[in-house]
Short mmCIF file of C-alpha atoms in Angstrom, two decimals:
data_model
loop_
_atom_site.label_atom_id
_atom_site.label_comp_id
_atom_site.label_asym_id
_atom_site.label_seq_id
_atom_site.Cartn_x
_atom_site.Cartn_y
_atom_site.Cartn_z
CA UNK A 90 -54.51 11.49 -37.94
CA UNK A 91 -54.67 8.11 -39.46
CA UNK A 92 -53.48 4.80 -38.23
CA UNK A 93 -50.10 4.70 -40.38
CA UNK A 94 -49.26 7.87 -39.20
CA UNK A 95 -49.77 7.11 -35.31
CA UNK A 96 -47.57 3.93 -36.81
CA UNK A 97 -44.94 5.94 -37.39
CA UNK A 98 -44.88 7.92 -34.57
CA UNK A 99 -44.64 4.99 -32.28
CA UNK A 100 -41.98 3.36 -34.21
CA UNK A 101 -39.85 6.65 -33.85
CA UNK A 102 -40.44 6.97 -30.42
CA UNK A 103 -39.41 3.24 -29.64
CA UNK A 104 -36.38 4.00 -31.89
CA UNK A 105 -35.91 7.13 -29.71
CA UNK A 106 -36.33 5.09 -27.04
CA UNK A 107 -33.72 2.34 -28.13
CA UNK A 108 -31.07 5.15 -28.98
CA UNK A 109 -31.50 6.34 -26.04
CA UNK A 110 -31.01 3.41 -23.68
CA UNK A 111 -28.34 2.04 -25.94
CA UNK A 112 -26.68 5.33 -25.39
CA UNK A 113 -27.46 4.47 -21.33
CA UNK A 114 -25.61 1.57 -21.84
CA UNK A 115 -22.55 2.08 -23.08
CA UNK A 116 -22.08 5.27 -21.03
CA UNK A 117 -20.16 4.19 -17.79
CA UNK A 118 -20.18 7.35 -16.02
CA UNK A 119 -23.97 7.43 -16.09
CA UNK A 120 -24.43 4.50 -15.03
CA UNK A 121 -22.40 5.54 -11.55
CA UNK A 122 -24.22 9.11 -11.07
CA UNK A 123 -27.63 6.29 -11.23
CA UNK A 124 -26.20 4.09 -9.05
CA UNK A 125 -25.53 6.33 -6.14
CA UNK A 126 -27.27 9.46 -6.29
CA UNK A 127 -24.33 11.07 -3.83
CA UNK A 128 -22.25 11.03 -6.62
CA UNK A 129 -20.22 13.86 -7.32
CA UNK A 130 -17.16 13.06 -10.30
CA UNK A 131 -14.44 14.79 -10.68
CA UNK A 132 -12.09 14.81 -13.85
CA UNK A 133 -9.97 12.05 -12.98
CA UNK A 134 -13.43 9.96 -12.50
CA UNK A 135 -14.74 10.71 -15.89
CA UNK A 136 -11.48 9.78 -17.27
CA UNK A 137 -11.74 6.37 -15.96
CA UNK A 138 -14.83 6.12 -16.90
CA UNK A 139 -13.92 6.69 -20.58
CA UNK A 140 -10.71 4.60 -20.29
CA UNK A 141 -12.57 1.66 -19.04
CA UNK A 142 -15.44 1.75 -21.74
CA UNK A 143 -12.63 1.71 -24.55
CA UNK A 144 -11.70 -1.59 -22.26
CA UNK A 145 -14.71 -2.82 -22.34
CA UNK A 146 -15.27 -2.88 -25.91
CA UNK A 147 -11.88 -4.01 -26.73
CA UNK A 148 -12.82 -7.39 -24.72
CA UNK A 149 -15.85 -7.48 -26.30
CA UNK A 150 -13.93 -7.04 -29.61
CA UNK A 151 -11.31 -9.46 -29.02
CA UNK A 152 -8.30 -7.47 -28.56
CA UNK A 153 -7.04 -9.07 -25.50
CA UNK A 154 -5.97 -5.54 -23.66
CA UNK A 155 -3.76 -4.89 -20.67
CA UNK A 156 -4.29 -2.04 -18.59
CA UNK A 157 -3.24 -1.06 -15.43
CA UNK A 158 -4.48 2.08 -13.36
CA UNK A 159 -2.40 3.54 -10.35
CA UNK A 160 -4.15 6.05 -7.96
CA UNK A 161 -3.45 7.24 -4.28
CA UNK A 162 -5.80 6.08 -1.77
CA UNK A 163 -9.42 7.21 -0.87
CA UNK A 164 -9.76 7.96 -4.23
CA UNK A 165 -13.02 6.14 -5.85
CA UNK A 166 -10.56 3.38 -7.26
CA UNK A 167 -12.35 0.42 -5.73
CA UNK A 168 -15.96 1.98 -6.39
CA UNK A 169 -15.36 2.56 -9.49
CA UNK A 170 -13.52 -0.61 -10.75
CA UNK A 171 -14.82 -3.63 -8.65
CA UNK A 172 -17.96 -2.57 -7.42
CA UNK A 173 -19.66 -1.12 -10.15
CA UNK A 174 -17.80 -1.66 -13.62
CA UNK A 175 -17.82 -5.46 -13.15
CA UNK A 176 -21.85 -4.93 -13.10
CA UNK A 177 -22.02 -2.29 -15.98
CA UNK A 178 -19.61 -4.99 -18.07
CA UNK A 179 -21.87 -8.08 -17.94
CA UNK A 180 -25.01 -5.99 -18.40
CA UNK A 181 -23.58 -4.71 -21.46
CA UNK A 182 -21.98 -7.96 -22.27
CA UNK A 183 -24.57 -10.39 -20.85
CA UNK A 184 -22.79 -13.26 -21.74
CA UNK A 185 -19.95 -12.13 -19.72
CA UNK A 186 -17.72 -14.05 -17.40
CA UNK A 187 -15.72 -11.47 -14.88
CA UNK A 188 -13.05 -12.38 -12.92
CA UNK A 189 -12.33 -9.79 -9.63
CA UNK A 190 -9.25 -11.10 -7.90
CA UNK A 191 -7.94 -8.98 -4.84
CA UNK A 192 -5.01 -9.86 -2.14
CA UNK A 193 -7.94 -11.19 0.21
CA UNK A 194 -10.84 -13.54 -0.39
CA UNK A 195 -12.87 -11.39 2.23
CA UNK A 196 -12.08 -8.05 0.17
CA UNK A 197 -13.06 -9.93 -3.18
CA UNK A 198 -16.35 -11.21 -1.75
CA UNK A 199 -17.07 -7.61 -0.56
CA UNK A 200 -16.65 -6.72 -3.99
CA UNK A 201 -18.93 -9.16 -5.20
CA UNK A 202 -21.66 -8.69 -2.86
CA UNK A 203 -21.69 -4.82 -3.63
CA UNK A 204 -21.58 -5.64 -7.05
CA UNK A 205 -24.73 -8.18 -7.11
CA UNK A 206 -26.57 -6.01 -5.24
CA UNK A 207 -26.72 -3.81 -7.31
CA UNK A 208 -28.57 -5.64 -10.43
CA UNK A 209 -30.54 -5.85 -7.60
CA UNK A 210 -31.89 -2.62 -8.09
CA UNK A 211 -35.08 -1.41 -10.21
CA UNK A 212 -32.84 1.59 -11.56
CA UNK A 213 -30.80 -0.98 -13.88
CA UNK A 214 -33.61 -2.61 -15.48
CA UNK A 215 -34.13 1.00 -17.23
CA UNK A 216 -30.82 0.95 -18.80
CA UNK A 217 -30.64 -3.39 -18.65
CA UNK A 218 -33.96 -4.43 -19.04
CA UNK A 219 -33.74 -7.95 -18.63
CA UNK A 220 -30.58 -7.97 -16.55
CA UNK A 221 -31.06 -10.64 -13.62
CA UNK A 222 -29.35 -13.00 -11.78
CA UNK A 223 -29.78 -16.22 -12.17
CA UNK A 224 -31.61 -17.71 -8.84
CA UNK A 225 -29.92 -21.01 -7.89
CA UNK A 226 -26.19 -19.08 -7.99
CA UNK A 227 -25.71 -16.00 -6.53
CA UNK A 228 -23.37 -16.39 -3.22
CA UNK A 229 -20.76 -13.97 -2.66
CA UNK A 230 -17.83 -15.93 -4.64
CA UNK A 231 -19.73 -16.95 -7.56
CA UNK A 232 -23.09 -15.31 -9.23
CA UNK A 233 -24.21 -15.71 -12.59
CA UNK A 234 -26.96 -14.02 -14.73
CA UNK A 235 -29.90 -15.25 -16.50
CA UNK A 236 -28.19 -14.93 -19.57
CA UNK A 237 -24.88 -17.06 -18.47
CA UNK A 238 -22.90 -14.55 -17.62
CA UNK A 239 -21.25 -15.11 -14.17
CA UNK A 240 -18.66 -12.78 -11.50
CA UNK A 241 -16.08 -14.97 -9.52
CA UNK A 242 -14.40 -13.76 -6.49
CA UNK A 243 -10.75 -14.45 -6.26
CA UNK A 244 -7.67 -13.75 -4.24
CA UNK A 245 -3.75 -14.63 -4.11
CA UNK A 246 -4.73 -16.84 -1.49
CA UNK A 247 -7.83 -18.57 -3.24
CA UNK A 248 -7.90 -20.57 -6.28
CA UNK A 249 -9.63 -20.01 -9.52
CA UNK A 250 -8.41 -22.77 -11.62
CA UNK A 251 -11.07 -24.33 -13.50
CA UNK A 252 -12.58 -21.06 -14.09
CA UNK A 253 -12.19 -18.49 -17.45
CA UNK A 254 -12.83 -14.67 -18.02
CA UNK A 255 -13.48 -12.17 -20.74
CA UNK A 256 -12.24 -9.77 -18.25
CA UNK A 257 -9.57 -10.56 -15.03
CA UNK A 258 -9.31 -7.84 -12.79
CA UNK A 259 -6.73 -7.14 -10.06
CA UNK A 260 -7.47 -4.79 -7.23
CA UNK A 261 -4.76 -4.23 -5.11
CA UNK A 262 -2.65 -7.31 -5.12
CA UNK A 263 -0.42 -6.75 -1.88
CA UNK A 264 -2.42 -6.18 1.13
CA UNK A 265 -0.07 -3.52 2.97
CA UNK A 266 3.47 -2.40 3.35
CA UNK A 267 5.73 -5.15 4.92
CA UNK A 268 3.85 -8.05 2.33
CA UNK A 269 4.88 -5.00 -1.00
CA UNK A 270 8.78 -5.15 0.36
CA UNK A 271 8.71 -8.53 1.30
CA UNK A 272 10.37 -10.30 -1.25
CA UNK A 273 8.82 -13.13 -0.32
CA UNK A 274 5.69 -11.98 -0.52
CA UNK A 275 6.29 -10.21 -3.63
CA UNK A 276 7.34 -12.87 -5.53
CA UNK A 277 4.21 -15.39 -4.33
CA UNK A 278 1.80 -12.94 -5.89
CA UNK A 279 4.05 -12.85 -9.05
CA UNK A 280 4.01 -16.16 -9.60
CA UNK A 281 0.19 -16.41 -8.89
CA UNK A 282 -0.44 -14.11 -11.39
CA UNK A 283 1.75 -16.15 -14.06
CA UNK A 284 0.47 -19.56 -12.99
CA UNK A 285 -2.82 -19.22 -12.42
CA UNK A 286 -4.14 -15.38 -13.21
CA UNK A 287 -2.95 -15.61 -16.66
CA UNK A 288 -4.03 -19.10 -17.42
CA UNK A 289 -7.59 -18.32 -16.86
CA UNK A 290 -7.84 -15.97 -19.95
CA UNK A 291 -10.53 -16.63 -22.72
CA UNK A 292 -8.90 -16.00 -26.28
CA UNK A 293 -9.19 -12.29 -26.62
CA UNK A 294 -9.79 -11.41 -22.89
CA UNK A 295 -9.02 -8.67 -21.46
CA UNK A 296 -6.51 -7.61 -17.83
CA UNK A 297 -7.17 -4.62 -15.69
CA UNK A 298 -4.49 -3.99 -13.04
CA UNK A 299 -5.68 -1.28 -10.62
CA UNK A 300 -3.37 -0.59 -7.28
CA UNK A 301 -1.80 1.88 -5.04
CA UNK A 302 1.92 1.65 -5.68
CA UNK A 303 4.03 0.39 -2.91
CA UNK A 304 6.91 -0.94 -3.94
CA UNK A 305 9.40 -0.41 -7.45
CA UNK A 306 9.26 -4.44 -7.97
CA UNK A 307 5.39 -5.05 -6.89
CA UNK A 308 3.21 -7.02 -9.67
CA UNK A 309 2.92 -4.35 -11.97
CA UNK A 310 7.08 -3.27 -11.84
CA UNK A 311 7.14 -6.59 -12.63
CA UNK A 312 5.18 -6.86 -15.67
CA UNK A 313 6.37 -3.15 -16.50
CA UNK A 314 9.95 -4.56 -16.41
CA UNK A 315 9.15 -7.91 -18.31
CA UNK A 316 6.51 -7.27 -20.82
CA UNK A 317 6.20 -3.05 -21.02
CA UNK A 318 5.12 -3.21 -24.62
CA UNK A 319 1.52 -5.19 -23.90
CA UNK A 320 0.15 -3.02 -21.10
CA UNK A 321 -1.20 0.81 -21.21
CA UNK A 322 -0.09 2.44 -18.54
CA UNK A 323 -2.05 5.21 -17.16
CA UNK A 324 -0.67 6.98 -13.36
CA UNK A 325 -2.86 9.93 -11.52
CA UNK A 326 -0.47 11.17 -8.87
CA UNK A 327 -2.24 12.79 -6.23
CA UNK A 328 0.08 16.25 -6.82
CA UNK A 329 0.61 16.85 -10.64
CA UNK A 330 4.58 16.31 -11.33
CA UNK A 331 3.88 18.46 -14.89
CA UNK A 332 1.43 19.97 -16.85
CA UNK A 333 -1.17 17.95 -17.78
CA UNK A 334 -4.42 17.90 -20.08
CA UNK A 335 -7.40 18.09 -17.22
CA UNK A 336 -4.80 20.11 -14.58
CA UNK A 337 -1.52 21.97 -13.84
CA UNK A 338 1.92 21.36 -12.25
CA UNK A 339 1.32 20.99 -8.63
CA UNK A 340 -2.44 20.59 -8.66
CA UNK A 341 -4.31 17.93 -6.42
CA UNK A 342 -6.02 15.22 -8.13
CA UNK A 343 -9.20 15.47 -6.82
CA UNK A 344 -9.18 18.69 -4.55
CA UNK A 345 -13.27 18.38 -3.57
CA UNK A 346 -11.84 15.52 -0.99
CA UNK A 347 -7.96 15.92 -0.93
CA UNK A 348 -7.14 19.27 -1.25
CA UNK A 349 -2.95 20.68 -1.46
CA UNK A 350 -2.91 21.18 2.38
CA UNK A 351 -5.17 17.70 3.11
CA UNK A 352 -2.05 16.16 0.84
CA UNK A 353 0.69 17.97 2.17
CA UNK A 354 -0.60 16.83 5.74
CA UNK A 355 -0.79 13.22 4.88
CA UNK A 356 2.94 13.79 3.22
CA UNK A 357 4.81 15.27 6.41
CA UNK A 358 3.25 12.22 8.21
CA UNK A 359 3.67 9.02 6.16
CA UNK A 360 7.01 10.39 5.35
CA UNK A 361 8.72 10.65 1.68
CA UNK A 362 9.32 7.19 0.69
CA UNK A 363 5.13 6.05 1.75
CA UNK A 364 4.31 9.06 -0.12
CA UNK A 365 6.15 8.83 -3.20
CA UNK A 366 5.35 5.23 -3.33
CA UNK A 367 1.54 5.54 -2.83
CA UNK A 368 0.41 8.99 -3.45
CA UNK A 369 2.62 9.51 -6.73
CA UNK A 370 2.68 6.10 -7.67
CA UNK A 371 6.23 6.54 -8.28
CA UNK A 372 7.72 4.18 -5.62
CA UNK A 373 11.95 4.58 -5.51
CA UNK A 374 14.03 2.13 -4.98
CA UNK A 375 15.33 0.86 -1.81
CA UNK A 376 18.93 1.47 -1.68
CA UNK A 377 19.88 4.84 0.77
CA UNK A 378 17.23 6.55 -0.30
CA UNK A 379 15.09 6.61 3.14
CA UNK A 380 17.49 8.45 5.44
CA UNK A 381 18.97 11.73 3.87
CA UNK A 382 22.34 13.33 6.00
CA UNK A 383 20.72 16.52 5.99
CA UNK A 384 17.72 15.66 7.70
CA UNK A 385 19.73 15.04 10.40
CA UNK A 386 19.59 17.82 13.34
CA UNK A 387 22.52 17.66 16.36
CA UNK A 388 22.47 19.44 19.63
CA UNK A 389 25.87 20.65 21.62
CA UNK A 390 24.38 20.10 25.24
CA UNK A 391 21.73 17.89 26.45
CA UNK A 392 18.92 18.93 29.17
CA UNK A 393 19.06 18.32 32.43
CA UNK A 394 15.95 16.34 32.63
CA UNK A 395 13.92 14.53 29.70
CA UNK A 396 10.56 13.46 29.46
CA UNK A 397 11.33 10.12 29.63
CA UNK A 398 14.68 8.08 29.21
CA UNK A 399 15.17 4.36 27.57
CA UNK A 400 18.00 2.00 26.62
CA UNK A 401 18.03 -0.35 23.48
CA UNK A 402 20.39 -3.29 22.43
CA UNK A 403 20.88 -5.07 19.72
CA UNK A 404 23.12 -8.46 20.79
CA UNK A 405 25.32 -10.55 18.41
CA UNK A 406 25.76 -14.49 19.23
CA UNK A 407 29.44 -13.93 18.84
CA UNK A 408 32.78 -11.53 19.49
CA UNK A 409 34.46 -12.36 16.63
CA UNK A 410 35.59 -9.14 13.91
CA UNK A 411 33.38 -11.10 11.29
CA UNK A 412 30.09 -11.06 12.93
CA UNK A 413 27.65 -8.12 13.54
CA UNK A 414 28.68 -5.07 16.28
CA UNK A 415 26.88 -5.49 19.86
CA UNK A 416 25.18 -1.93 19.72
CA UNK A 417 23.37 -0.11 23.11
CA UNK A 418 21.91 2.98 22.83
CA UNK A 419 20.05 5.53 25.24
CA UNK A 420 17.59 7.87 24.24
CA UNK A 421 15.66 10.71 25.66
CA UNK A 422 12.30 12.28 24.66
CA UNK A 423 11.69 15.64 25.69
CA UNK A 424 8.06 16.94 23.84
CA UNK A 425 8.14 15.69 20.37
CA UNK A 426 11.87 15.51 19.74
CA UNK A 427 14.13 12.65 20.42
CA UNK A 428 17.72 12.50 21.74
CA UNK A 429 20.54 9.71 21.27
CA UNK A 430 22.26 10.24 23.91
CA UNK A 431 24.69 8.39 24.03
CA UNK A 432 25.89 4.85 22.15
CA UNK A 433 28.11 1.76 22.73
CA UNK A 434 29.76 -0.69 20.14
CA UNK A 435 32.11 -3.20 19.78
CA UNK A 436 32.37 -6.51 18.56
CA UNK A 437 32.21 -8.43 22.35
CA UNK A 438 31.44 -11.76 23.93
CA UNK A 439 29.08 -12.90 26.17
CA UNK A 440 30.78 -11.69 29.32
CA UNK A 441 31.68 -8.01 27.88
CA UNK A 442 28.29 -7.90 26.53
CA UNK A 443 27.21 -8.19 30.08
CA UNK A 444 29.63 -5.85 31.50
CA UNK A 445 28.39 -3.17 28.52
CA UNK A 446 25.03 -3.23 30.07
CA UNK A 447 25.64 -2.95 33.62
CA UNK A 448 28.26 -0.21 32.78
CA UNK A 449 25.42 1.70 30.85
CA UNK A 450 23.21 1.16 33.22
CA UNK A 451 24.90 2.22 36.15
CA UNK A 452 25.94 5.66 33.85
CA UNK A 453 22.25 6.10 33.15
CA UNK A 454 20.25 5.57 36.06
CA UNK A 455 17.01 6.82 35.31
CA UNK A 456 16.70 5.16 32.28
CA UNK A 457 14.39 2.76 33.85
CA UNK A 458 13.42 0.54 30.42
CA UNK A 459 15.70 -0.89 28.59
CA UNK A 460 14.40 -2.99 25.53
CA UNK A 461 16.45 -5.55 24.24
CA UNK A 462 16.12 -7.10 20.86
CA UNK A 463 14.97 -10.79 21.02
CA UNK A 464 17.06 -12.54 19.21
CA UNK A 465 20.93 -13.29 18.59
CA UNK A 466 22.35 -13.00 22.26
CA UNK A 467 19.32 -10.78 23.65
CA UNK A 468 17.35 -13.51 25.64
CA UNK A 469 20.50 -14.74 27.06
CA UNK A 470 21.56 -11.71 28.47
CA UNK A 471 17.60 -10.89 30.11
CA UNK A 472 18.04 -14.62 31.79
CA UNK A 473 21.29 -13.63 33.14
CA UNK A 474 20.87 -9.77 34.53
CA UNK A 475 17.04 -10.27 35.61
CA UNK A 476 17.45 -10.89 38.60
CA UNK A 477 20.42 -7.95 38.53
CA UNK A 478 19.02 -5.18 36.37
CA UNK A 479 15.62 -4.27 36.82
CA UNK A 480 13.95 -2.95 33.68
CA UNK A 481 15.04 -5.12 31.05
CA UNK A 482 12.22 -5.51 28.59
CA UNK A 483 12.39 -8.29 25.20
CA UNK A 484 10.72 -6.81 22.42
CA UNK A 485 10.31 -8.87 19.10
CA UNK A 486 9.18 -6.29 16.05
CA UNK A 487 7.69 -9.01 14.35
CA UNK A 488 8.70 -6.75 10.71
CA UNK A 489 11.54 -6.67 8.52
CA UNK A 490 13.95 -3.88 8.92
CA UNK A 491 12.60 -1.66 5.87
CA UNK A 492 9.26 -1.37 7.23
CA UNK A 493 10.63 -0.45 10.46
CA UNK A 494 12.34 2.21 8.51
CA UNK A 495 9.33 3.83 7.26
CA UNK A 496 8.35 4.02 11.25
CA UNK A 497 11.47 5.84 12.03
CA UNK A 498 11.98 8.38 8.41
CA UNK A 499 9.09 10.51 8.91
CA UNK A 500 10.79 11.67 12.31
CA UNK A 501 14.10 12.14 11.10
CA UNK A 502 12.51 13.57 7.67
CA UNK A 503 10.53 16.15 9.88
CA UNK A 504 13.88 17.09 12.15
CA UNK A 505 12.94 15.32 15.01
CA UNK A 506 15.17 13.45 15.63
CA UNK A 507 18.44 15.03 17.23
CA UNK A 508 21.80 13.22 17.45
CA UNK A 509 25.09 14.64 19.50
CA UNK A 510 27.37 16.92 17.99
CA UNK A 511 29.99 14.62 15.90
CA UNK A 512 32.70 17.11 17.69
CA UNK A 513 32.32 15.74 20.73
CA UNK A 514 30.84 12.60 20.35
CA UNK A 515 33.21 10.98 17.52
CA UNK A 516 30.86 7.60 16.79
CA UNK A 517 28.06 9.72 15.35
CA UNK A 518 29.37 9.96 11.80
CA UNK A 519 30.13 6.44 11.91
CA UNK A 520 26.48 6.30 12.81
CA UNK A 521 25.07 8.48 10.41
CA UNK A 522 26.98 7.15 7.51
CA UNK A 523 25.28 3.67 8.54
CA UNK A 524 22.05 5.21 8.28
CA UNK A 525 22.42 6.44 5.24
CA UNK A 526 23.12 3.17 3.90
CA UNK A 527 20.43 1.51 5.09
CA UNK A 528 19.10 -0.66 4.20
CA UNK A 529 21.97 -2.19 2.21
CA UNK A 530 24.43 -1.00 4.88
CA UNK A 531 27.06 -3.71 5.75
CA UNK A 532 26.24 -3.43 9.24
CA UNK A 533 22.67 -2.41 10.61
CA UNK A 534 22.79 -2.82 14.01
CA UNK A 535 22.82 0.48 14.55
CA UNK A 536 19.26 1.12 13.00
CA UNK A 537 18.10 -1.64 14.50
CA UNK A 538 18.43 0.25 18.21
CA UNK A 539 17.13 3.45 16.78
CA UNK A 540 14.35 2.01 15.34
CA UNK A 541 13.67 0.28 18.79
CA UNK A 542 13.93 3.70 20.56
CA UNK A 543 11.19 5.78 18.20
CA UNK A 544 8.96 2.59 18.19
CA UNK A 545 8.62 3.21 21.82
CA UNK A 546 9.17 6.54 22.10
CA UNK A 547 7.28 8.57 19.46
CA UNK A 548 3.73 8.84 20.37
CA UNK A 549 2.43 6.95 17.46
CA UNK A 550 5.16 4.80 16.65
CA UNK A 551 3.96 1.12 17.87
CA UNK A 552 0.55 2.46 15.53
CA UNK A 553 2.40 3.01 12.55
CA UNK A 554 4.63 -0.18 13.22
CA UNK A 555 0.84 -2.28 13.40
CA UNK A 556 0.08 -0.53 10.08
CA UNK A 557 2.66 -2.15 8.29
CA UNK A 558 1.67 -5.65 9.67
#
């Protein structure tokens, strides 16, 4: 064999060789089965991984795209999308800078540190050869490369002013529950994405979105609502709503880990509204939706002895027709059900708001706690009966009255909760019709005492109240 022939031979196999680690490189999804060797995808993971090379090379190419991703939790979304596409992105685009942004600094810099540990690795350098970091900056909220490319940590609560990126990722911009339907909160991660999120963009850069829906109004409602025509939009409900191209009406998304009867579990316990909201990504709105009149069960006689028995009040500051009802309520728990049995309203004063609780009190001896909202006339009526009433317990929720809600739906959804038969007891469609209003009822002082009873009643309720903190 002569020496141009060997020649030739070498120079195709280091052309085989550069086809195939090009190929390497622009091929997301092998780059994850390298990087973990546990890795097992499923349809919905190679779809992403498709969806976010077409991303990638539309930064690269300058076509500045917007694209958010919704998917239930426990999913792969954070492993796939800040911990190892940031890494893929700058070794395929070495002169990179990536911005990963979160609703926590601490989340962001887990990212990050997951992230740079992985070009870490001796696997990389076989599909990114000369993919380092750069020695003198690599901490957890900035890193760069050896070919300037950099990552920078962010959050809603951290600034990156000063700072641009090719690509500006958001993982999960509202921490939990109560911050999604706070509008508070809502609105101070809007406006950090407007003021300082979308000020940081290099001409041509690109925005990835990727959360677990929570609320109709969160960041992406928002832009969905202001701007629908510059973001693609693509939603894997955990239960298929319709036919679809990869799997059927009513078919999990990613069975191997959440199958039907895993999902239908975590639905009967979260409730409708949680699961609509995060599972389907399809979060309704908050107007009467949470409490349904025929989840409602009754009973015609109560038992003669209950588990346990409680009182809760809800005080107004004032008597007056204008101002909100003084409400007391008694509950019993007997096994997993709950009872109201019995109610008092009225718009009173300080004096008849006394004389309401001793008269409930002395009607209802064994209810031994009684927990009294801390606010409005509450504390004043503890100070004045303490040394009177025994039992008399403040509680502060420390939530707003929505998230409180989502404590108390699952139990009514699920038909535990029983009320007295509106026959006899004539205040219980008054109550119910309140309810059903919430929460843009007129009056909501009776949910405020029901949600005080299954808060300490239920067996998980004060967990599933800390949940939503």
């Amino acid at each position: 064999m002569t020496s141009s022939i060997q020649e030739k031979i070498k120079i195709l196999e280091l052309l085989n060789q550069i086809k195939k680690r090009k190929n390497e490189q622009d091929d997301f999804l092998n780059f994850c089965q390298k990087s973990f060797s546990d890795y097992i995808p499923g349809w919905v993971h190679v779809d992403i991984c498709r969806r976010l090379e077409k991303f990638a090379q539309d930064v690269i190419d300058k076509k500045s795209p917007r694209l958010m991703m919704f998917m239930p939790p426990r999913h792969g979304k954070s492993f796939h999308f800040s911990e190892r596409f940031p890494a893929w992105f700058l070794g395929k685009y070495p002169k990179g800078e990536y911005i990963s942004t979160s609703y926590g600094q601490t989340l962001s810099e887990e990212f990050s540190g997951k992230c740079r540990d992985l070009i870490k690795e001796d696997w990389i350098k076989e599909i990114f050869p000369k993919f380092d970091l750069k020695k003198d900056c690599k901490s957890l909220q900035k890193w760069k490369t050896t070919y300037g490319g950099s990552f920078i940590a962010g959050s809603v609560d951290s600034g990156i002013t000063g700072k641009g990126g090719h690509i500006i990722s958001i993982d999960d911009p509202h921490k939990n529950g109560q911050e999604a339907l706070s509008d508070t909160m809502r609105n101070k991660v809007i406006n950090w994405y407007k003021s300082t999120v979308y000020t940081r963009r290099y001409k041509g850069a690109g925005i990835l979105i990727i959360q677990t829906r929570w609320h109709e109004d969160d960041l992406s409602g928002y832009l969905l609502r202001t701007e629908p025509h510059k973001w693609q939009v693509v939603c894997y409900p955990a239960i298929a709503t319709e036919n679809e191209i990869n799997r059927k009406r009513g078919e999990a998304l990613f069975p191997e880990l959440y199958d039907l009867e895993a999902l239908q579990d975590i639905k009967e316990t979260i409730g409708d509204y949680n699961w609509n909201a995060q599972y389907q990504q399809d979060p309704l709105p908050a107007s009467g939706t949470l409490f349904k009149r025929e989840d409602w069960r009754y009973y015609d006689q109560p038992f003669t002895f209950y588990d346990r028995i409680i009182q809760t009040w809800d005080f107004s500051f004032k008597g007056s027709e204008d101002n909100d009802f003084t409400v007391g309520q008694v509950w019993g728990k007997k096994g997993v059900n709950l009872y109201l049995l019995d109610q008092v309203r009225g718009h009173w004063d300080f004096p008849q708001q006394i004389e309401q609780v001793k008269l409930l009190s002395n009607k209802y001896p064994l209810a031994h706690a009684k927990y009294i909202e801390d606010k409005a006339n509450g504390s004043a009526v503890i100070s004045m009966l303490k040394n009177k009433i025994s039992g008399l317990i403040p509680f502060n929720p420390k939530t707003e009255k929505f998230n409180r809600g989502l404590v108390v739906q699952p139990l009514q959804q699920a038909g535990n909760i029983y009320l007295p038969n509106p026959k006899l007891f004539p205040w219980v469609p008054e109550y119910v019709s309140e309810m059903s209003k919430f929460p843009k009822a007129k009056y909501d002082d009776q949910f405020d005492c029901t949600a005080l009873a299954v808060i300490q009643l239920s067996n998980d309720g004060l967990e599933r109240l800390k949940a939503l903190l």
